[in-house]
């Protein structure tokens, strides 16, 4: 498939999941977000592979690469990171869906995974995942 078509397909999967969530179709939304997360992760890994020769090079070889060459690969890294961030948010959304239908083990598993993958600059999602997981385990940070 043409890369643009793959990107569009992944974005359509995200939109489908968001629509199901908005319509409170929790089980279907969880499945759709899972499919989206898998495809976003797959696409991130494929795009990251384009930069793999740099990462597998020795320290000395990396230092010998000119910035002009390295600069041309920055968009690959940025795109891969974008898809990974979307995957991480999808795990949060899956956890929320499972919480809403009362499937606590799956809610905990996905929220745990989201927190494991979210970065500190995704503070809004970090806070939301931490709050939801805290609720599920009966922990109130306000009573410390």
mmCIF file of N, CA and C in Angstrom:
data_model
loop_
_atom_site.group_PDB
_atom_site.id
_atom_site.type_symbol
_atom_site.label_atom_id
_atom_site.label_comp_id
_atom_site.label_asym_id
_atom_site.label_seq_id
_atom_site.Cartn_x
_atom_site.Cartn_y
_atom_site.Cartn_z
ATOM 1 N N UNK A 1 0.827 -1.195 0.000
ATOM 2 C CA UNK A 1 0.000 0.000 0.000
ATOM 3 C C UNK A 1 0.867 1.253 0.000
ATOM 4 N N UNK A 2 0.342 2.257 -0.570
ATOM 5 C CA UNK A 2 1.010 3.556 -0.578
ATOM 6 C C UNK A 2 1.020 4.102 0.849
ATOM 7 N N UNK A 3 2.152 4.656 1.322
ATOM 8 C CA UNK A 3 2.244 5.142 2.710
ATOM 9 C C UNK A 3 1.130 6.094 3.108
ATOM 10 N N UNK A 4 0.736 6.961 2.206
ATOM 11 C CA UNK A 4 -0.329 7.893 2.542
ATOM 12 C C UNK A 4 -1.622 7.145 2.839
ATOM 13 N N UNK A 5 -1.864 6.052 2.105
ATOM 14 C CA UNK A 5 -3.057 5.252 2.339
ATOM 15 C C UNK A 5 -2.991 4.565 3.701
ATOM 16 N N UNK A 6 -1.806 4.103 4.087
ATOM 17 C CA UNK A 6 -1.650 3.471 5.395
ATOM 18 C C UNK A 6 -1.901 4.494 6.496
ATOM 19 N N UNK A 7 -1.322 5.671 6.361
ATOM 20 C CA UNK A 7 -1.534 6.729 7.345
ATOM 21 C C UNK A 7 -3.024 7.063 7.446
ATOM 22 N N UNK A 8 -3.697 7.196 6.298
ATOM 23 C CA UNK A 8 -5.130 7.489 6.301
ATOM 24 C C UNK A 8 -5.922 6.374 6.973
ATOM 25 N N UNK A 9 -5.532 5.123 6.708
ATOM 26 C CA UNK A 9 -6.218 3.987 7.309
ATOM 27 C C UNK A 9 -6.092 4.037 8.835
ATOM 28 N N UNK A 10 -4.910 4.334 9.323
ATOM 29 C CA UNK A 10 -4.684 4.411 10.764
ATOM 30 C C UNK A 10 -5.511 5.557 11.361
ATOM 31 N N UNK A 11 -5.549 6.686 10.687
ATOM 32 C CA UNK A 11 -6.332 7.818 11.189
ATOM 33 C C UNK A 11 -7.836 7.513 11.170
ATOM 34 N N UNK A 12 -8.298 6.781 10.163
ATOM 35 C CA UNK A 12 -9.700 6.372 10.107
ATOM 36 C C UNK A 12 -10.037 5.443 11.273
ATOM 37 N N UNK A 13 -9.097 4.568 11.623
ATOM 38 C CA UNK A 13 -9.306 3.679 12.765
ATOM 39 C C UNK A 13 -9.447 4.488 14.046
ATOM 40 N N UNK A 14 -8.634 5.507 14.181
ATOM 41 C CA UNK A 14 -8.709 6.378 15.361
ATOM 42 C C UNK A 14 -10.055 7.096 15.412
ATOM 43 N N UNK A 15 -10.476 7.638 14.289
ATOM 44 C CA UNK A 15 -11.755 8.344 14.228
ATOM 45 C C UNK A 15 -12.923 7.419 14.554
ATOM 46 N N UNK A 16 -12.859 6.189 14.071
ATOM 47 C CA UNK A 16 -13.912 5.204 14.369
ATOM 48 C C UNK A 16 -13.972 4.946 15.871
ATOM 49 N N UNK A 17 -12.819 4.748 16.489
ATOM 50 C CA UNK A 17 -12.766 4.494 17.937
ATOM 51 C C UNK A 17 -13.320 5.687 18.703
ATOM 52 N N UNK A 18 -12.926 6.887 18.306
ATOM 53 C CA UNK A 18 -13.414 8.097 18.977
ATOM 54 C C UNK A 18 -14.928 8.239 18.842
ATOM 55 N N UNK A 19 -15.463 7.914 17.673
ATOM 56 C CA UNK A 19 -16.900 8.003 17.444
ATOM 57 C C UNK A 19 -17.641 6.998 18.322
ATOM 58 N N UNK A 20 -17.132 5.785 18.408
ATOM 59 C CA UNK A 20 -17.761 4.773 19.256
ATOM 60 C C UNK A 20 -17.720 5.202 20.722
ATOM 61 N N UNK A 21 -16.606 5.780 21.144
ATOM 62 C CA UNK A 21 -16.489 6.264 22.522
ATOM 63 C C UNK A 21 -17.489 7.386 22.777
ATOM 64 N N UNK A 22 -17.561 8.332 21.860
ATOM 65 C CA UNK A 22 -18.495 9.451 21.996
ATOM 66 C C UNK A 22 -19.942 8.955 22.101
ATOM 67 N N UNK A 23 -20.244 7.891 21.363
ATOM 68 C CA UNK A 23 -21.590 7.312 21.389
ATOM 69 C C UNK A 23 -21.789 6.321 22.539
ATOM 70 N N UNK A 24 -20.830 6.274 23.442
ATOM 71 C CA UNK A 24 -20.890 5.431 24.638
ATOM 72 C C UNK A 24 -21.052 3.942 24.327
ATOM 73 N N UNK A 25 -20.462 3.523 23.248
ATOM 74 C CA UNK A 25 -20.449 2.106 22.874
ATOM 75 C C UNK A 25 -19.123 1.536 23.373
ATOM 76 N N UNK A 26 -19.040 1.365 24.690
ATOM 77 C CA UNK A 26 -17.778 1.103 25.380
ATOM 78 C C UNK A 26 -17.062 -0.136 24.887
ATOM 79 N N UNK A 27 -17.757 -1.254 24.757
ATOM 80 C CA UNK A 27 -17.082 -2.493 24.323
ATOM 81 C C UNK A 27 -16.543 -2.350 22.909
ATOM 82 N N UNK A 28 -17.370 -1.826 22.008
ATOM 83 C CA UNK A 28 -16.927 -1.628 20.629
ATOM 84 C C UNK A 28 -15.783 -0.614 20.560
ATOM 85 N N UNK A 29 -15.868 0.421 21.372
ATOM 86 C CA UNK A 29 -14.808 1.433 21.398
ATOM 87 C C UNK A 29 -13.502 0.821 21.890
ATOM 88 N N UNK A 30 -13.576 -0.030 22.915
ATOM 89 C CA UNK A 30 -12.359 -0.675 23.432
ATOM 90 C C UNK A 30 -11.696 -1.510 22.344
ATOM 91 N N UNK A 31 -12.492 -2.265 21.608
ATOM 92 C CA UNK A 31 -11.950 -3.092 20.520
ATOM 93 C C UNK A 31 -11.363 -2.206 19.430
ATOM 94 N N UNK A 32 -12.073 -1.140 19.071
ATOM 95 C CA UNK A 32 -11.586 -0.238 18.022
ATOM 96 C C UNK A 32 -10.301 0.469 18.444
ATOM 97 N N UNK A 33 -10.226 0.904 19.704
ATOM 98 C CA UNK A 33 -8.991 1.534 20.188
ATOM 99 C C UNK A 33 -7.839 0.531 20.212
ATOM 100 N N UNK A 34 -8.123 -0.711 20.546
ATOM 101 C CA UNK A 34 -7.072 -1.736 20.541
ATOM 102 C C UNK A 34 -6.536 -1.937 19.121
ATOM 103 N N UNK A 35 -7.436 -2.026 18.159
ATOM 104 C CA UNK A 35 -7.006 -2.175 16.763
ATOM 105 C C UNK A 35 -6.187 -0.970 16.321
ATOM 106 N N UNK A 36 -6.654 0.212 16.694
ATOM 107 C CA UNK A 36 -5.918 1.427 16.356
ATOM 108 C C UNK A 36 -4.538 1.431 17.014
ATOM 109 N N UNK A 37 -4.479 1.076 18.305
ATOM 110 C CA UNK A 37 -3.203 1.070 19.030
ATOM 111 C C UNK A 37 -2.210 0.118 18.365
ATOM 112 N N UNK A 38 -2.687 -1.046 17.953
ATOM 113 C CA UNK A 38 -1.800 -2.011 17.295
ATOM 114 C C UNK A 38 -1.270 -1.470 15.974
ATOM 115 N N UNK A 39 -2.160 -0.868 15.184
ATOM 116 C CA UNK A 39 -1.730 -0.328 13.891
ATOM 117 C C UNK A 39 -0.812 0.889 14.067
ATOM 118 N N UNK A 40 -1.119 1.743 15.033
ATOM 119 C CA UNK A 40 -0.263 2.903 15.279
ATOM 120 C C UNK A 40 1.118 2.445 15.735
ATOM 121 N N UNK A 41 1.176 1.427 16.577
ATOM 122 C CA UNK A 41 2.454 0.895 17.038
ATOM 123 C C UNK A 41 3.230 0.284 15.870
ATOM 124 N N UNK A 42 2.529 -0.479 15.039
ATOM 125 C CA UNK A 42 3.142 -1.098 13.865
ATOM 126 C C UNK A 42 3.734 -0.032 12.952
ATOM 127 N N UNK A 43 2.958 1.023 12.687
ATOM 128 C CA UNK A 43 3.427 2.093 11.822
ATOM 129 C C UNK A 43 4.615 2.822 12.452
ATOM 130 N N UNK A 44 4.558 3.060 13.752
ATOM 131 C CA UNK A 44 5.685 3.700 14.450
ATOM 132 C C UNK A 44 6.946 2.862 14.313
ATOM 133 N N UNK A 45 6.817 1.561 14.465
ATOM 134 C CA UNK A 45 7.986 0.681 14.347
ATOM 135 C C UNK A 45 8.548 0.679 12.930
ATOM 136 N N UNK A 46 7.672 0.681 11.943
ATOM 137 C CA UNK A 46 8.147 0.721 10.554
ATOM 138 C C UNK A 46 8.894 2.022 10.267
ATOM 139 N N UNK A 47 8.325 3.115 10.708
ATOM 140 C CA UNK A 47 8.965 4.411 10.470
ATOM 141 C C UNK A 47 10.286 4.507 11.241
ATOM 142 N N UNK A 48 10.299 3.998 12.477
ATOM 143 C CA UNK A 48 11.541 4.009 13.279
ATOM 144 C C UNK A 48 12.637 3.197 12.614
ATOM 145 N N UNK A 49 12.260 2.158 11.923
ATOM 146 C CA UNK A 49 13.250 1.288 11.274
ATOM 147 C C UNK A 49 14.062 2.059 10.239
ATOM 148 N N UNK A 50 13.491 3.107 9.683
ATOM 149 C CA UNK A 50 14.200 3.915 8.691
ATOM 150 C C UNK A 50 15.423 4.618 9.279
ATOM 151 N N UNK A 51 15.457 4.754 10.594
ATOM 152 C CA UNK A 51 16.562 5.420 11.270
ATOM 153 C C UNK A 51 17.465 4.409 11.979
ATOM 154 N N UNK A 52 17.138 3.147 11.887
ATOM 155 C CA UNK A 52 17.874 2.104 12.614
ATOM 156 C C UNK A 52 19.375 2.071 12.299
ATOM 157 N N UNK A 53 19.827 2.282 11.056
ATOM 158 C CA UNK A 53 21.280 2.268 10.825
ATOM 159 C C UNK A 53 22.029 3.254 11.720
ATOM 160 N N UNK A 54 21.411 4.381 12.006
ATOM 161 C CA UNK A 54 22.053 5.355 12.892
ATOM 162 C C UNK A 54 22.136 4.805 14.314
ATOM 163 N N UNK A 55 21.039 4.242 14.804
ATOM 164 C CA UNK A 55 21.014 3.766 16.182
ATOM 165 C C UNK A 55 21.859 2.516 16.401
ATOM 166 N N UNK A 56 22.042 1.735 15.358
ATOM 167 C CA UNK A 56 22.867 0.532 15.522
ATOM 168 C C UNK A 56 24.342 0.796 15.221
ATOM 169 N N UNK A 57 24.663 2.002 14.796
ATOM 170 C CA UNK A 57 26.066 2.360 14.528
ATOM 171 C C UNK A 57 26.823 2.558 15.838
ATOM 172 N N UNK A 58 28.122 2.439 15.756
ATOM 173 C CA UNK A 58 28.954 2.669 16.936
ATOM 174 C C UNK A 58 28.933 4.154 17.299
ATOM 175 N N UNK A 59 29.378 4.446 18.489
ATOM 176 C CA UNK A 59 29.440 5.831 18.963
ATOM 177 C C UNK A 59 30.284 6.678 18.005
ATOM 178 N N UNK A 60 31.418 6.161 17.611
ATOM 179 C CA UNK A 60 32.307 6.902 16.710
ATOM 180 C C UNK A 60 31.655 7.128 15.347
ATOM 181 N N UNK A 61 30.988 6.101 14.827
ATOM 182 C CA UNK A 61 30.326 6.253 13.532
ATOM 183 C C UNK A 61 29.202 7.282 13.598
ATOM 184 N N UNK A 62 28.472 7.283 14.702
ATOM 185 C CA UNK A 62 27.403 8.273 14.855
ATOM 186 C C UNK A 62 27.978 9.687 14.890
ATOM 187 N N UNK A 63 29.104 9.866 15.542
ATOM 188 C CA UNK A 63 29.722 11.192 15.624
ATOM 189 C C UNK A 63 30.272 11.661 14.282
ATOM 190 N N UNK A 64 30.552 10.724 13.385
ATOM 191 C CA UNK A 64 31.098 11.078 12.073
ATOM 192 C C UNK A 64 30.020 11.413 11.042
ATOM 193 N N UNK A 65 28.761 11.204 11.383
ATOM 194 C CA UNK A 65 27.682 11.525 10.455
ATOM 195 C C UNK A 65 27.419 13.027 10.523
ATOM 196 N N UNK A 66 27.372 13.632 9.368
ATOM 197 C CA UNK A 66 27.154 15.083 9.344
ATOM 198 C C UNK A 66 25.725 15.406 9.771
ATOM 199 N N UNK A 67 25.580 16.594 10.312
ATOM 200 C CA UNK A 67 24.261 17.043 10.754
ATOM 201 C C UNK A 67 23.293 17.139 9.577
ATOM 202 N N UNK A 68 23.785 17.510 8.413
ATOM 203 C CA UNK A 68 22.899 17.644 7.253
ATOM 204 C C UNK A 68 22.279 16.295 6.866
ATOM 205 N N UNK A 69 23.034 15.234 7.014
ATOM 206 C CA UNK A 69 22.485 13.893 6.740
ATOM 207 C C UNK A 69 21.514 13.506 7.851
ATOM 208 N N UNK A 70 21.929 13.688 9.074
ATOM 209 C CA UNK A 70 21.086 13.325 10.211
ATOM 210 C C UNK A 70 19.785 14.125 10.222
ATOM 211 N N UNK A 71 19.886 15.391 9.834
ATOM 212 C CA UNK A 71 18.712 16.268 9.819
ATOM 213 C C UNK A 71 17.607 15.717 8.912
ATOM 214 N N UNK A 72 17.985 15.068 7.837
ATOM 215 C CA UNK A 72 16.980 14.545 6.904
ATOM 216 C C UNK A 72 16.174 13.389 7.508
ATOM 217 N N UNK A 73 16.657 12.804 8.609
ATOM 218 C CA UNK A 73 15.949 11.691 9.243
ATOM 219 C C UNK A 73 15.114 12.119 10.456
ATOM 220 N N UNK A 74 15.189 13.376 10.833
ATOM 221 C CA UNK A 74 14.410 13.871 11.979
ATOM 222 C C UNK A 74 12.905 13.687 11.759
ATOM 223 N N UNK A 75 12.382 13.925 10.559
ATOM 224 C CA UNK A 75 10.938 13.707 10.364
ATOM 225 C C UNK A 75 10.502 12.266 10.635
ATOM 226 N N UNK A 76 11.377 11.302 10.378
ATOM 227 C CA UNK A 76 11.053 9.907 10.673
ATOM 228 C C UNK A 76 10.871 9.714 12.178
ATOM 229 N N UNK A 77 11.812 10.256 12.904
ATOM 230 C CA UNK A 77 11.763 10.134 14.368
ATOM 231 C C UNK A 77 10.530 10.835 14.930
ATOM 232 N N UNK A 78 10.236 12.018 14.420
ATOM 233 C CA UNK A 78 9.069 12.765 14.882
ATOM 234 C C UNK A 78 7.770 12.018 14.586
ATOM 235 N N UNK A 79 7.658 11.458 13.390
ATOM 236 C CA UNK A 79 6.445 10.722 13.016
ATOM 237 C C UNK A 79 6.283 9.467 13.870
ATOM 238 N N UNK A 80 7.364 8.745 14.079
ATOM 239 C CA UNK A 80 7.296 7.535 14.900
ATOM 240 C C UNK A 80 6.866 7.882 16.323
ATOM 241 N N UNK A 81 7.421 8.950 16.866
ATOM 242 C CA UNK A 81 7.044 9.382 18.220
ATOM 243 C C UNK A 81 5.581 9.790 18.295
ATOM 244 N N UNK A 82 5.079 10.441 17.251
ATOM 245 C CA UNK A 82 3.672 10.850 17.204
ATOM 246 C C UNK A 82 2.767 9.623 17.271
ATOM 247 N N UNK A 83 3.086 8.596 16.500
ATOM 248 C CA UNK A 83 2.262 7.384 16.513
ATOM 249 C C UNK A 83 2.354 6.653 17.855
ATOM 250 N N UNK A 84 3.525 6.668 18.468
ATOM 251 C CA UNK A 84 3.664 6.050 19.790
ATOM 252 C C UNK A 84 2.838 6.800 20.832
ATOM 253 N N UNK A 85 2.829 8.124 20.751
ATOM 254 C CA UNK A 85 2.020 8.918 21.685
ATOM 255 C C UNK A 85 0.539 8.609 21.506
ATOM 256 N N UNK A 86 0.100 8.479 20.264
ATOM 257 C CA UNK A 86 -1.294 8.143 20.006
ATOM 258 C C UNK A 86 -1.634 6.739 20.519
ATOM 259 N N UNK A 87 -0.699 5.813 20.376
ATOM 260 C CA UNK A 87 -0.889 4.463 20.918
ATOM 261 C C UNK A 87 -1.053 4.523 22.434
ATOM 262 N N UNK A 88 -0.222 5.312 23.088
ATOM 263 C CA UNK A 88 -0.274 5.421 24.545
ATOM 264 C C UNK A 88 -1.621 5.972 25.006
ATOM 265 N N UNK A 89 -2.113 6.979 24.318
ATOM 266 C CA UNK A 89 -3.412 7.561 24.649
ATOM 267 C C UNK A 89 -4.519 6.546 24.389
ATOM 268 N N UNK A 90 -4.373 5.755 23.334
ATOM 269 C CA UNK A 90 -5.369 4.720 23.041
ATOM 270 C C UNK A 90 -5.461 3.723 24.194
ATOM 271 N N UNK A 91 -4.330 3.364 24.808
ATOM 272 C CA UNK A 91 -4.370 2.449 25.957
ATOM 273 C C UNK A 91 -5.153 3.063 27.112
ATOM 274 N N UNK A 92 -4.976 4.355 27.330
ATOM 275 C CA UNK A 92 -5.757 5.049 28.349
ATOM 276 C C UNK A 92 -7.245 4.952 28.023
ATOM 277 N N UNK A 93 -7.594 5.194 26.768
ATOM 278 C CA UNK A 93 -8.991 5.154 26.361
ATOM 279 C C UNK A 93 -9.577 3.747 26.517
ATOM 280 N N UNK A 94 -8.788 2.740 26.206
ATOM 281 C CA UNK A 94 -9.249 1.360 26.384
ATOM 282 C C UNK A 94 -9.524 1.100 27.865
ATOM 283 N N UNK A 95 -8.610 1.551 28.707
ATOM 284 C CA UNK A 95 -8.806 1.391 30.149
ATOM 285 C C UNK A 95 -10.076 2.075 30.625
ATOM 286 N N UNK A 96 -10.336 3.269 30.107
ATOM 287 C CA UNK A 96 -11.567 3.984 30.463
ATOM 288 C C UNK A 96 -12.800 3.204 30.029
ATOM 289 N N UNK A 97 -12.759 2.664 28.823
ATOM 290 C CA UNK A 97 -13.896 1.885 28.322
ATOM 291 C C UNK A 97 -14.166 0.689 29.228
ATOM 292 N N UNK A 98 -13.120 -0.038 29.567
ATOM 293 C CA UNK A 98 -13.309 -1.205 30.430
ATOM 294 C C UNK A 98 -13.793 -0.802 31.818
ATOM 295 N N UNK A 99 -13.337 0.323 32.319
ATOM 296 C CA UNK A 99 -13.833 0.813 33.611
ATOM 297 C C UNK A 99 -15.324 1.093 33.531
ATOM 298 N N UNK A 100 -15.760 1.699 32.444
ATOM 299 C CA UNK A 100 -17.165 2.063 32.287
ATOM 300 C C UNK A 100 -18.076 0.840 32.212
ATOM 301 N N UNK A 101 -17.568 -0.283 31.677
ATOM 302 C CA UNK A 101 -18.408 -1.489 31.603
ATOM 303 C C UNK A 101 -18.188 -2.407 32.792
ATOM 304 N N UNK A 102 -17.331 -1.991 33.713
ATOM 305 C CA UNK A 102 -17.126 -2.766 34.932
ATOM 306 C C UNK A 102 -16.147 -3.912 34.809
ATOM 307 N N UNK A 103 -15.356 -3.944 33.740
ATOM 308 C CA UNK A 103 -14.335 -4.978 33.570
ATOM 309 C C UNK A 103 -13.046 -4.461 34.219
ATOM 310 N N UNK A 104 -12.983 -4.622 35.530
ATOM 311 C CA UNK A 104 -11.886 -4.043 36.311
ATOM 312 C C UNK A 104 -10.523 -4.631 35.943
ATOM 313 N N UNK A 105 -10.390 -5.965 35.798
ATOM 314 C CA UNK A 105 -9.058 -6.487 35.442
ATOM 315 C C UNK A 105 -8.505 -5.900 34.141
ATOM 316 N N UNK A 106 -9.335 -5.795 33.112
ATOM 317 C CA UNK A 106 -8.855 -5.204 31.856
ATOM 318 C C UNK A 106 -8.616 -3.711 32.001
ATOM 319 N N UNK A 107 -9.467 -3.024 32.752
ATOM 320 C CA UNK A 107 -9.261 -1.587 32.978
ATOM 321 C C UNK A 107 -7.918 -1.355 33.654
ATOM 322 N N UNK A 108 -7.634 -2.121 34.696
ATOM 323 C CA UNK A 108 -6.363 -1.984 35.414
ATOM 324 C C UNK A 108 -5.191 -2.281 34.477
ATOM 325 N N UNK A 109 -5.293 -3.355 33.696
ATOM 326 C CA UNK A 109 -4.195 -3.749 32.808
ATOM 327 C C UNK A 109 -3.878 -2.656 31.786
ATOM 328 N N UNK A 110 -4.906 -2.088 31.179
ATOM 329 C CA UNK A 110 -4.665 -1.066 30.161
ATOM 330 C C UNK A 110 -4.215 0.260 30.764
ATOM 331 N N UNK A 111 -4.773 0.628 31.896
ATOM 332 C CA UNK A 111 -4.329 1.865 32.544
ATOM 333 C C UNK A 111 -2.878 1.729 33.008
ATOM 334 N N UNK A 112 -2.540 0.557 33.529
ATOM 335 C CA UNK A 112 -1.161 0.279 33.947
ATOM 336 C C UNK A 112 -0.224 0.421 32.744
ATOM 337 N N UNK A 113 -0.631 -0.173 31.617
ATOM 338 C CA UNK A 113 0.208 -0.106 30.423
ATOM 339 C C UNK A 113 0.321 1.328 29.920
ATOM 340 N N UNK A 114 -0.784 2.071 29.972
ATOM 341 C CA UNK A 114 -0.736 3.474 29.551
ATOM 342 C C UNK A 114 0.257 4.250 30.406
ATOM 343 N N UNK A 115 0.185 4.053 31.721
ATOM 344 C CA UNK A 115 1.103 4.760 32.617
ATOM 345 C C UNK A 115 2.551 4.331 32.404
ATOM 346 N N UNK A 116 2.746 3.096 32.010
ATOM 347 C CA UNK A 116 4.090 2.607 31.730
ATOM 348 C C UNK A 116 4.668 3.279 30.481
ATOM 349 N N UNK A 117 3.814 3.643 29.538
ATOM 350 C CA UNK A 117 4.277 4.172 28.260
ATOM 351 C C UNK A 117 4.184 5.688 28.117
ATOM 352 N N UNK A 118 3.265 6.308 28.825
ATOM 353 C CA UNK A 118 3.104 7.761 28.720
ATOM 354 C C UNK A 118 4.377 8.476 29.170
ATOM 355 N N UNK A 119 4.667 9.577 28.508
ATOM 356 C CA UNK A 119 5.835 10.362 28.901
ATOM 357 C C UNK A 119 5.379 11.518 29.787
ATOM 358 N N UNK A 120 6.311 12.117 30.486
ATOM 359 C CA UNK A 120 5.971 13.194 31.411
ATOM 360 C C UNK A 120 5.388 14.408 30.693
ATOM 361 N N UNK A 121 5.696 14.573 29.412
ATOM 362 C CA UNK A 121 5.126 15.711 28.695
ATOM 363 C C UNK A 121 3.690 15.457 28.234
ATOM 364 N N UNK A 122 3.177 14.275 28.505
ATOM 365 C CA UNK A 122 1.768 13.968 28.259
ATOM 366 C C UNK A 122 1.006 14.046 29.590
ATOM 367 N N UNK A 123 1.222 15.150 30.291
ATOM 368 C CA UNK A 123 0.746 15.309 31.662
ATOM 369 C C UNK A 123 -0.762 15.144 31.808
ATOM 370 N N UNK A 124 -1.536 15.665 30.878
ATOM 371 C CA UNK A 124 -2.995 15.563 30.969
ATOM 372 C C UNK A 124 -3.411 14.092 30.992
ATOM 373 N N UNK A 125 -2.816 13.301 30.111
ATOM 374 C CA UNK A 125 -3.162 11.881 30.024
ATOM 375 C C UNK A 125 -2.593 11.111 31.204
ATOM 376 N N UNK A 126 -1.419 11.500 31.658
ATOM 377 C CA UNK A 126 -0.801 10.875 32.822
ATOM 378 C C UNK A 126 -1.709 11.064 34.033
ATOM 379 N N UNK A 127 -2.148 12.302 34.238
ATOM 380 C CA UNK A 127 -3.021 12.607 35.368
ATOM 381 C C UNK A 127 -4.318 11.795 35.288
ATOM 382 N N UNK A 128 -4.913 11.747 34.109
ATOM 383 C CA UNK A 128 -6.178 11.036 33.927
ATOM 384 C C UNK A 128 -5.999 9.541 34.199
ATOM 385 N N UNK A 129 -4.953 8.948 33.659
ATOM 386 C CA UNK A 129 -4.707 7.521 33.870
ATOM 387 C C UNK A 129 -4.429 7.228 35.341
ATOM 388 N N UNK A 130 -3.647 8.078 35.983
ATOM 389 C CA UNK A 130 -3.341 7.885 37.409
ATOM 390 C C UNK A 130 -4.598 8.003 38.258
ATOM 391 N N UNK A 131 -5.435 8.982 37.950
ATOM 392 C CA UNK A 131 -6.683 9.174 38.694
ATOM 393 C C UNK A 131 -7.611 7.966 38.525
ATOM 394 N N UNK A 132 -7.758 7.494 37.286
ATOM 395 C CA UNK A 132 -8.631 6.340 37.037
ATOM 396 C C UNK A 132 -8.113 5.080 37.723
ATOM 397 N N UNK A 133 -6.805 4.844 37.630
ATOM 398 C CA UNK A 133 -6.233 3.660 38.271
ATOM 399 C C UNK A 133 -6.366 3.764 39.784
ATOM 400 N N UNK A 134 -6.148 4.952 40.325
ATOM 401 C CA UNK A 134 -6.309 5.164 41.768
ATOM 402 C C UNK A 134 -7.732 4.848 42.211
ATOM 403 N N UNK A 135 -8.714 5.306 41.439
ATOM 404 C CA UNK A 135 -10.116 5.006 41.751
ATOM 405 C C UNK A 135 -10.369 3.509 41.763
ATOM 406 N N UNK A 136 -9.804 2.818 40.790
ATOM 407 C CA UNK A 136 -10.038 1.370 40.673
ATOM 408 C C UNK A 136 -9.460 0.585 41.843
ATOM 409 N N UNK A 137 -8.350 1.065 42.375
ATOM 410 C CA UNK A 137 -7.728 0.339 43.503
ATOM 411 C C UNK A 137 -8.111 0.928 44.851
ATOM 412 N N UNK A 138 -8.979 1.942 44.828
ATOM 413 C CA UNK A 138 -9.463 2.520 46.078
ATOM 414 C C UNK A 138 -8.464 3.390 46.794
ATOM 415 N N UNK A 139 -7.585 4.036 46.036
ATOM 416 C CA UNK A 139 -6.583 4.903 46.648
ATOM 417 C C UNK A 139 -6.968 6.360 46.417
ATOM 418 N N UNK A 140 -7.040 7.137 47.488
ATOM 419 C CA UNK A 140 -7.345 8.564 47.383
ATOM 420 C C UNK A 140 -6.106 9.335 47.830
ATOM 421 N N UNK A 141 -5.394 9.971 46.884
ATOM 422 C CA UNK A 141 -4.171 10.690 47.243
ATOM 423 C C UNK A 141 -4.419 11.901 48.135
ATOM 424 N N UNK A 142 -5.657 12.332 48.233
ATOM 425 C CA UNK A 142 -5.979 13.488 49.081
ATOM 426 C C UNK A 142 -5.956 13.141 50.571
ATOM 427 N N UNK A 143 -5.933 11.838 50.899
ATOM 428 C CA UNK A 143 -5.954 11.431 52.304
ATOM 429 C C UNK A 143 -4.592 10.929 52.776
ATOM 430 N N UNK A 144 -3.561 11.472 52.254
ATOM 431 C CA UNK A 144 -2.200 11.077 52.693
ATOM 432 C C UNK A 144 -1.774 11.924 53.864
#
